[in-house]
Amino acid sequence: MAQNRMAPGSKTLVILFFILLALSVAIAYYEYFIARNFELFYDDYGEAAQAESYNVDLQIYKN
């Protein structure tokens, strides 16, 4: 009979680790691929601010 060499409770910790890993990967994916496609610019305090005036100025400059 093969003995279980893992300490009791470590299987739960391993499962929890992989859940947290998947969650962090999902958050990083969201921030890199999805959030950057919205027209949000962040000021020095980390607060999101719509940059509508910036886009209007850019369109005037292009034309």
Short mmCIF file of the C-alpha atoms (twelve columns), coordinates in Angstrom:
data_MODEL
# 
_entry.id   MODEL 
# 
loop_
_atom_site.group_PDB 
_atom_site.id 
_atom_site.type_symbol 
_atom_site.label_atom_id 
_atom_site.label_alt_id 
_atom_site.label_comp_id 
_atom_site.label_asym_id 
_atom_site.label_seq_id 
_atom_site.Cartn_x 
_atom_site.Cartn_y 
_atom_site.Cartn_z 
_atom_site.pdbx_PDB_model_num 
ATOM 1  C CA . MET A 1  0.000   0.000  0.000   1 
ATOM 2  C CA . ALA A 2  1.443   3.351  -1.024  1 
ATOM 3  C CA . GLN A 3  1.651   5.901  1.720   1 
ATOM 4  C CA . ASN A 4  0.542   9.499  1.311   1 
ATOM 5  C CA . ARG A 5  3.680   11.582 1.811   1 
ATOM 6  C CA . MET A 6  1.924   14.940 1.910   1 
ATOM 7  C CA . ALA A 7  1.283   16.543 5.252   1 
ATOM 8  C CA . PRO A 8  -2.352  16.718 6.332   1 
ATOM 9  C CA . GLY A 9  -4.006  19.868 5.070   1 
ATOM 10 C CA . SER A 10 -1.391  20.531 2.402   1 
ATOM 11 C CA . LYS A 11 -3.713  19.418 -0.399  1 
ATOM 12 C CA . THR A 12 -6.076  22.229 0.576   1 
ATOM 13 C CA . LEU A 13 -3.182  24.680 0.552   1 
ATOM 14 C CA . VAL A 14 -2.091  23.524 -2.904  1 
ATOM 15 C CA . ILE A 15 -5.625  23.932 -4.263  1 
ATOM 16 C CA . LEU A 16 -5.883  27.367 -2.631  1 
ATOM 17 C CA . PHE A 17 -2.533  28.356 -4.144  1 
ATOM 18 C CA . PHE A 18 -3.646  27.433 -7.656  1 
ATOM 19 C CA . ILE A 19 -6.965  29.253 -7.198  1 
ATOM 20 C CA . LEU A 20 -5.112  32.406 -6.131  1 
ATOM 21 C CA . LEU A 21 -2.674  31.985 -9.023  1 
ATOM 22 C CA . ALA A 22 -5.520  31.695 -11.533 1 
ATOM 23 C CA . LEU A 23 -7.219  34.725 -9.984  1 
ATOM 24 C CA . SER A 24 -4.085  36.847 -10.241 1 
ATOM 25 C CA . VAL A 25 -3.556  35.781 -13.864 1 
ATOM 26 C CA . ALA A 26 -7.174  36.692 -14.650 1 
ATOM 27 C CA . ILE A 27 -6.764  40.122 -13.045 1 
ATOM 28 C CA . ALA A 28 -3.520  40.747 -14.939 1 
ATOM 29 C CA . TYR A 29 -5.209  39.676 -18.204 1 
ATOM 30 C CA . TYR A 30 -8.112  42.045 -17.516 1 
ATOM 31 C CA . GLU A 31 -5.843  44.977 -16.722 1 
ATOM 32 C CA . TYR A 32 -3.532  44.451 -19.697 1 
ATOM 33 C CA . PHE A 33 -5.938  43.509 -22.480 1 
ATOM 34 C CA . ILE A 34 -9.316  44.944 -21.494 1 
ATOM 35 C CA . ALA A 35 -8.852  47.980 -19.264 1 
ATOM 36 C CA . ARG A 36 -6.299  49.583 -21.588 1 
ATOM 37 C CA . ASN A 37 -8.831  49.575 -24.435 1 
ATOM 38 C CA . PHE A 38 -11.144 51.915 -22.526 1 
ATOM 39 C CA . GLU A 39 -10.407 55.600 -22.899 1 
ATOM 40 C CA . LEU A 40 -9.302  56.025 -19.311 1 
ATOM 41 C CA . PHE A 41 -6.226  57.927 -18.271 1 
ATOM 42 C CA . TYR A 42 -4.872  57.884 -14.754 1 
ATOM 43 C CA . ASP A 43 -3.604  60.989 -13.017 1 
ATOM 44 C CA . ASP A 44 -0.830  61.123 -10.434 1 
ATOM 45 C CA . TYR A 45 -3.140  59.965 -7.660  1 
ATOM 46 C CA . GLY A 46 -4.283  56.830 -9.450  1 
ATOM 47 C CA . GLU A 47 -7.809  58.077 -9.975  1 
ATOM 48 C CA . ALA A 48 -9.453  57.316 -13.293 1 
ATOM 49 C CA . ALA A 49 -10.458 60.339 -15.336 1 
ATOM 50 C CA . GLN A 50 -12.163 60.496 -18.718 1 
ATOM 51 C CA . ALA A 51 -9.928  62.131 -21.287 1 
ATOM 52 C CA . GLU A 52 -12.605 63.434 -23.637 1 
ATOM 53 C CA . SER A 53 -11.016 66.862 -23.978 1 
ATOM 54 C CA . TYR A 54 -7.695  65.223 -24.826 1 
ATOM 55 C CA . ASN A 55 -9.324  63.205 -27.604 1 
ATOM 56 C CA . VAL A 56 -11.070 66.305 -29.005 1 
ATOM 57 C CA . ASP A 57 -7.781  68.224 -29.028 1 
ATOM 58 C CA . LEU A 58 -6.126  65.282 -30.762 1 
ATOM 59 C CA . GLN A 59 -8.795  65.214 -33.489 1 
ATOM 60 C CA . ILE A 60 -8.457  68.954 -34.062 1 
ATOM 61 C CA . TYR A 61 -4.693  68.595 -34.281 1 
ATOM 62 C CA . LYS A 62 -4.949  65.724 -36.782 1 
ATOM 63 C CA . ASN A 63 -7.289  67.672 -39.062 1 
# 
